[in-house]
């Protein structure tokens, strides 16, 4: 590898495209010598105001414009907010190669196949302490860490400017369920040799103390198993592989069979079992039609829905809409997860519905049946203490979490001037003796419509909000070239509150339009032939708006479809040909 | 007062119309001997899915159908979820007289005047240990309690079947800010003589221990005042009169002037000052244009927006949309309130925006700057221990809170069979030796549209949701009696994601409709004169649906406005007369 002097002294650019000032869609660009290394590509879920939106992605403009520089991607772990955006990326840019933990690669492989983009990249699983070279500038080392999903990594990027450690998502779990310990030795070794920059998970920066080990939930869950007299329904995050293992082990201990409900839970368990991350005897897992015939105290139903997701199995059970399961008095439902902010109401509504049907519901922070997968302030301090970074960038968190994390780092002696709090799109320039924010690339969000791969823009969202708040009134009218309103106008009202009877509304619309055309025709029909249809339409719309406000006392969207007999009645053959041509052009785009 | 034997032995019916299995719209009916006493009439705020809804009320069908029985209303305190529904009630039923605490009556008076219904009832303020007689069956005693708003009551209803105590909202604050202590003596006296039934606030039934005194926030707030170097913005619930007093006293102590922002905060403070519940020297409160010229460390801005409400002053400040205030580095913002579930995301977004503009933000449970106004398990036990009720009804809470509260009551020796967990609309029948749920009246919600006083029904909400998720495609077409499509159809697309160019879409619609009419005309034009327009329309709609799904790859609402030349061109004079007549009928309804 030959490098010119200017290349080796270039600064490393770090450009987070998602994951800052938010929890979700973690996507980060590392760039040096015209080579881009991507780290993770996650998605976020839409807020309530994003009507009809399926998933939220970062703005990918920067990657589209620099697609030729992309050398590869590294993946820290298999959570949706780290790998869920990858299929959408591959629809837009080429990423020749991806390296990641075995479990994440297995989950990703299935995603890419479903989206029909599996042939657009190469997936390579890696193990702890594996090194991979990406492009000519990046040597990446995978360091085992501990998190709620199994097989998760912190990464060390050996770059021309120095060593950058990106923690991925982590907590310091010294007694992990799978025995795969955090590779503290490797972190310490790097700390001893010199870490130029640490980028570290800020999710729980507001919480003091250590986050407990995953093992801490065992006594609480064991108690719930012991106290259950009938069927036991347990819900948790599908991706929390360690938790799933604990639940399966408790089921064995308490001599219950387990039936799994919900697509994502089935999917994760299938992949995790194949790879050995979930271990249980074959006959422990049984389909619903088998456990249905077992005594109630020999049944566990492991289900999705811990966040009150509308379509999840548990929510459908609570709504009495599930095909296979109805709640019976004597059932116990265990929520082994805390609601993520924004989901609280959905979760407590689900709990209330389950209780009202006679279930005993075990939930809440004081039950000791859930711990976070992200480290608190003491975990974050340990990471800083082991790596002793020169520069520090708090990542993976909302603004106030980043601020808290930077305060924590200052309490360990990292100078305030050696850290930056950045937003998505900020360009961090890192050289051996300096870190600064040097610019900004286009950043923001791209909303993927539920209809498929279309991108929802702000205008469409505003129209949807307007339609949602006030409904729509549609009027169709035909005016001939003599200024006569032909036929009775058609009127259609949707999503509007009114006591006005529809025949009456239609007659009022007819009166109003007939009057408007009659009174103002001479204004728009200049010389009797050259008719200003736009002006007439505006006059008709204004009159209708006044009528609607007066009669319906609301402000729905008004759509006036004005037809005139001046137009052609049927498309010509020539027009048809043009249409077909343009359709094939569109299809080719 | 003479009563027949059958009257005196009738059971008391207690019918909660709102406030059970929810927090909000507390509304309760007490009925005996054909007399109805109402207790509170609150409102709830719409969920995100209730598009275009202003407020949520209980279903008032039962009151409309029994309006002749209504003798009066008693009000426990001035919170919106207890008095906010009263103007809407008065639009529908007569309530001859209302009794309540002075502060609630003052707030209510203003509400009724604004709604133009002040003349429909008589408002009477009452004081502690006041008794009022309502109808011939109810003697009501007002017992001072402690809560987050000043001037709050527990009520004792002396009825022909026995004494019923309704706690209103309460916590056991032994050191209240205003010195107005909970009248424990009166509760104890009733407990000694015999309480037939206790109905008690369940809001914090899931929390162990006592809720701290309001006084507990003083040290934390004092520290925030001491540490602030620049301007200090403080937000809390407008109705938390005690908290407002604490903030005003701290401002005096720290030699700062106070400017108040936000309509509800100004309104509550004005009424509370007039009545003496808020006490401060006149020159402490200053308008914004005066404090603007003071040194920054002499300024407090007391503002609404503690829940991230979109239109509140603080939210507008955070969004840089406030006319009078911009955040500057050095400002401190104190959130002296916890987010209510459902508001968490709005609140943390506001915090993040304020921090990003350079403000120091003091928030969170560990700061000791907020306490709840509702009692926890130990407060609830004390209420049960003092009143020693024979029967118990947990109220004011979601289902799981009611269940917890009933478990607490059982731990104090109230037998499980002497309590009921009821839902809105359940009819509780109470006699001296028995309590049971004897039936159900129509219950549910009435949604008041933002447009005014219209009621939004489920159909309208579903249409709005559909419009919000998928948008709308409107097509207007005209077909003559010969089966010719006249003119080019008009097409309008709103809220739909598509890359299809509009001229092309219009041409595709025209092709599709022309082909449908051409191919299927003979089917619907029986004998050439009697045309089945409905059948033709359905065929056209089906063809359009297929086209839209194929070309737009989405499922918008389709509105086809089909005009035919078979219809009259202008309304006749006779039709116009009919229209006018029906309009006047509608207006008279």
PDB file of C-alpha atoms in Angstrom, chain A residues 206-299:
ATOM      1  CA  UNK A 206     -29.398  10.238  32.958  1.00  0.00           C
ATOM      2  CA  UNK A 207     -29.409   7.228  35.288  1.00  0.00           C
ATOM      3  CA  UNK A 208     -26.980   7.028  38.177  1.00  0.00           C
ATOM      4  CA  UNK A 209     -25.309   3.790  39.278  1.00  0.00           C
ATOM      5  CA  UNK A 210     -24.719   0.593  37.300  1.00  0.00           C
ATOM      6  CA  UNK A 211     -27.325  -1.130  35.154  1.00  0.00           C
ATOM      7  CA  UNK A 212     -27.886  -4.559  36.774  1.00  0.00           C
ATOM      8  CA  UNK A 213     -26.789  -7.738  35.066  1.00  0.00           C
ATOM      9  CA  UNK A 214     -29.356  -9.521  32.900  1.00  0.00           C
ATOM     10  CA  UNK A 215     -29.162 -12.233  35.571  1.00  0.00           C
ATOM     11  CA  UNK A 216     -30.944  -9.870  37.986  1.00  0.00           C
ATOM     12  CA  UNK A 217     -34.331 -10.674  36.444  1.00  0.00           C
ATOM     13  CA  UNK A 218     -34.153 -14.385  37.250  1.00  0.00           C
ATOM     14  CA  UNK A 219     -35.503 -14.263  40.848  1.00  0.00           C
ATOM     15  CA  UNK A 220     -38.452 -12.005  39.883  1.00  0.00           C
ATOM     16  CA  UNK A 221     -39.386 -14.150  36.893  1.00  0.00           C
ATOM     17  CA  UNK A 222     -38.916 -17.330  38.932  1.00  0.00           C
ATOM     18  CA  UNK A 223     -41.373 -15.961  41.511  1.00  0.00           C
ATOM     19  CA  UNK A 224     -43.899 -15.190  38.763  1.00  0.00           C
ATOM     20  CA  UNK A 225     -43.540 -18.779  37.491  1.00  0.00           C
ATOM     21  CA  UNK A 226     -43.946 -20.171  41.012  1.00  0.00           C
ATOM     22  CA  UNK A 227     -47.062 -18.150  41.760  1.00  0.00           C
ATOM     23  CA  UNK A 228     -48.854 -18.865  38.476  1.00  0.00           C
ATOM     24  CA  UNK A 229     -51.562 -21.462  38.923  1.00  0.00           C
ATOM     25  CA  UNK A 230     -52.911 -21.481  35.363  1.00  0.00           C
ATOM     26  CA  UNK A 231     -51.428 -20.654  31.991  1.00  0.00           C
ATOM     27  CA  UNK A 232     -48.493 -18.275  31.912  1.00  0.00           C
ATOM     28  CA  UNK A 233     -48.142 -15.717  29.115  1.00  0.00           C
ATOM     29  CA  UNK A 234     -44.777 -13.955  29.013  1.00  0.00           C
ATOM     30  CA  UNK A 235     -43.921 -11.051  26.743  1.00  0.00           C
ATOM     31  CA  UNK A 236     -40.569  -9.395  26.112  1.00  0.00           C
ATOM     32  CA  UNK A 237     -38.643  -7.861  23.197  1.00  0.00           C
ATOM     33  CA  UNK A 238     -38.217 -10.530  20.518  1.00  0.00           C
ATOM     34  CA  UNK A 239     -34.576  -9.550  20.105  1.00  0.00           C
ATOM     35  CA  UNK A 240     -33.719  -9.982  23.810  1.00  0.00           C
ATOM     36  CA  UNK A 241     -32.141 -13.363  23.261  1.00  0.00           C
ATOM     37  CA  UNK A 242     -30.769 -13.643  26.816  1.00  0.00           C
ATOM     38  CA  UNK A 243     -34.217 -12.993  28.274  1.00  0.00           C
ATOM     39  CA  UNK A 244     -35.730 -15.607  25.983  1.00  0.00           C
ATOM     40  CA  UNK A 245     -33.141 -18.106  27.251  1.00  0.00           C
ATOM     41  CA  UNK A 246     -34.014 -17.296  30.864  1.00  0.00           C
ATOM     42  CA  UNK A 247     -37.710 -17.784  30.175  1.00  0.00           C
ATOM     43  CA  UNK A 248     -37.094 -21.109  28.411  1.00  0.00           C
ATOM     44  CA  UNK A 249     -34.931 -22.341  31.322  1.00  0.00           C
ATOM     45  CA  UNK A 250     -37.579 -21.346  33.867  1.00  0.00           C
ATOM     46  CA  UNK A 251     -40.205 -23.155  31.799  1.00  0.00           C
ATOM     47  CA  UNK A 252     -38.096 -26.331  31.993  1.00  0.00           C
ATOM     48  CA  UNK A 253     -37.586 -25.882  35.718  1.00  0.00           C
ATOM     49  CA  UNK A 254     -41.325 -25.410  36.295  1.00  0.00           C
ATOM     50  CA  UNK A 255     -42.218 -28.281  33.959  1.00  0.00           C
ATOM     51  CA  UNK A 256     -44.096 -26.201  31.425  1.00  0.00           C
ATOM     52  CA  UNK A 257     -44.034 -26.437  27.619  1.00  0.00           C
ATOM     53  CA  UNK A 258     -43.567 -23.267  25.589  1.00  0.00           C
ATOM     54  CA  UNK A 259     -45.513 -22.107  22.576  1.00  0.00           C
ATOM     55  CA  UNK A 260     -44.191 -19.058  20.722  1.00  0.00           C
ATOM     56  CA  UNK A 261     -46.494 -16.403  19.240  1.00  0.00           C
ATOM     57  CA  UNK A 262     -45.662 -13.499  16.942  1.00  0.00           C
ATOM     58  CA  UNK A 263     -43.660 -13.305  13.741  1.00  0.00           C
ATOM     59  CA  UNK A 264     -40.591 -11.492  15.064  1.00  0.00           C
ATOM     60  CA  UNK A 265     -40.340 -13.761  18.131  1.00  0.00           C
ATOM     61  CA  UNK A 266     -40.546 -16.878  15.944  1.00  0.00           C
ATOM     62  CA  UNK A 267     -37.989 -15.409  13.552  1.00  0.00           C
ATOM     63  CA  UNK A 268     -35.398 -14.444  16.176  1.00  0.00           C
ATOM     64  CA  UNK A 269     -35.756 -17.720  18.069  1.00  0.00           C
ATOM     65  CA  UNK A 270     -35.355 -19.741  14.872  1.00  0.00           C
ATOM     66  CA  UNK A 271     -32.118 -17.966  13.901  1.00  0.00           C
ATOM     67  CA  UNK A 272     -30.781 -17.872  17.461  1.00  0.00           C
ATOM     68  CA  UNK A 273     -31.414 -21.613  17.931  1.00  0.00           C
ATOM     69  CA  UNK A 274     -29.730 -22.484  14.642  1.00  0.00           C
ATOM     70  CA  UNK A 275     -26.649 -20.555  15.753  1.00  0.00           C
ATOM     71  CA  UNK A 276     -26.721 -21.886  19.301  1.00  0.00           C
ATOM     72  CA  UNK A 277     -27.588 -18.611  21.049  1.00  0.00           C
ATOM     73  CA  UNK A 278     -30.862 -20.089  22.262  1.00  0.00           C
ATOM     74  CA  UNK A 279     -30.495 -23.555  23.737  1.00  0.00           C
ATOM     75  CA  UNK A 280     -33.313 -25.823  24.774  1.00  0.00           C
ATOM     76  CA  UNK A 281     -34.462 -29.411  24.221  1.00  0.00           C
ATOM     77  CA  UNK A 282     -36.516 -29.855  21.072  1.00  0.00           C
ATOM     78  CA  UNK A 283     -39.638 -30.963  22.891  1.00  0.00           C
ATOM     79  CA  UNK A 284     -39.741 -27.849  25.087  1.00  0.00           C
ATOM     80  CA  UNK A 285     -41.118 -25.795  22.204  1.00  0.00           C
ATOM     81  CA  UNK A 286     -44.529 -26.929  21.048  1.00  0.00           C
ATOM     82  CA  UNK A 287     -47.054 -25.510  18.612  1.00  0.00           C
ATOM     83  CA  UNK A 288     -50.251 -24.006  19.937  1.00  0.00           C
ATOM     84  CA  UNK A 289     -52.442 -26.918  18.846  1.00  0.00           C
ATOM     85  CA  UNK A 290     -50.388 -29.188  21.112  1.00  0.00           C
ATOM     86  CA  UNK A 291     -50.156 -26.995  24.237  1.00  0.00           C
ATOM     87  CA  UNK A 292     -53.876 -26.353  23.918  1.00  0.00           C
ATOM     88  CA  UNK A 293     -54.473 -29.875  25.200  1.00  0.00           C
ATOM     89  CA  UNK A 294     -52.032 -29.660  28.111  1.00  0.00           C
ATOM     90  CA  UNK A 295     -53.156 -28.878  31.670  1.00  0.00           C
ATOM     91  CA  UNK A 296     -53.102 -25.084  32.166  1.00  0.00           C
ATOM     92  CA  UNK A 297     -50.260 -25.208  34.709  1.00  0.00           C
ATOM     93  CA  UNK A 298     -47.989 -26.856  32.131  1.00  0.00           C
ATOM     94  CA  UNK A 299     -48.203 -24.057  29.566  1.00  0.00           C
TER      95      UNK A 299
END
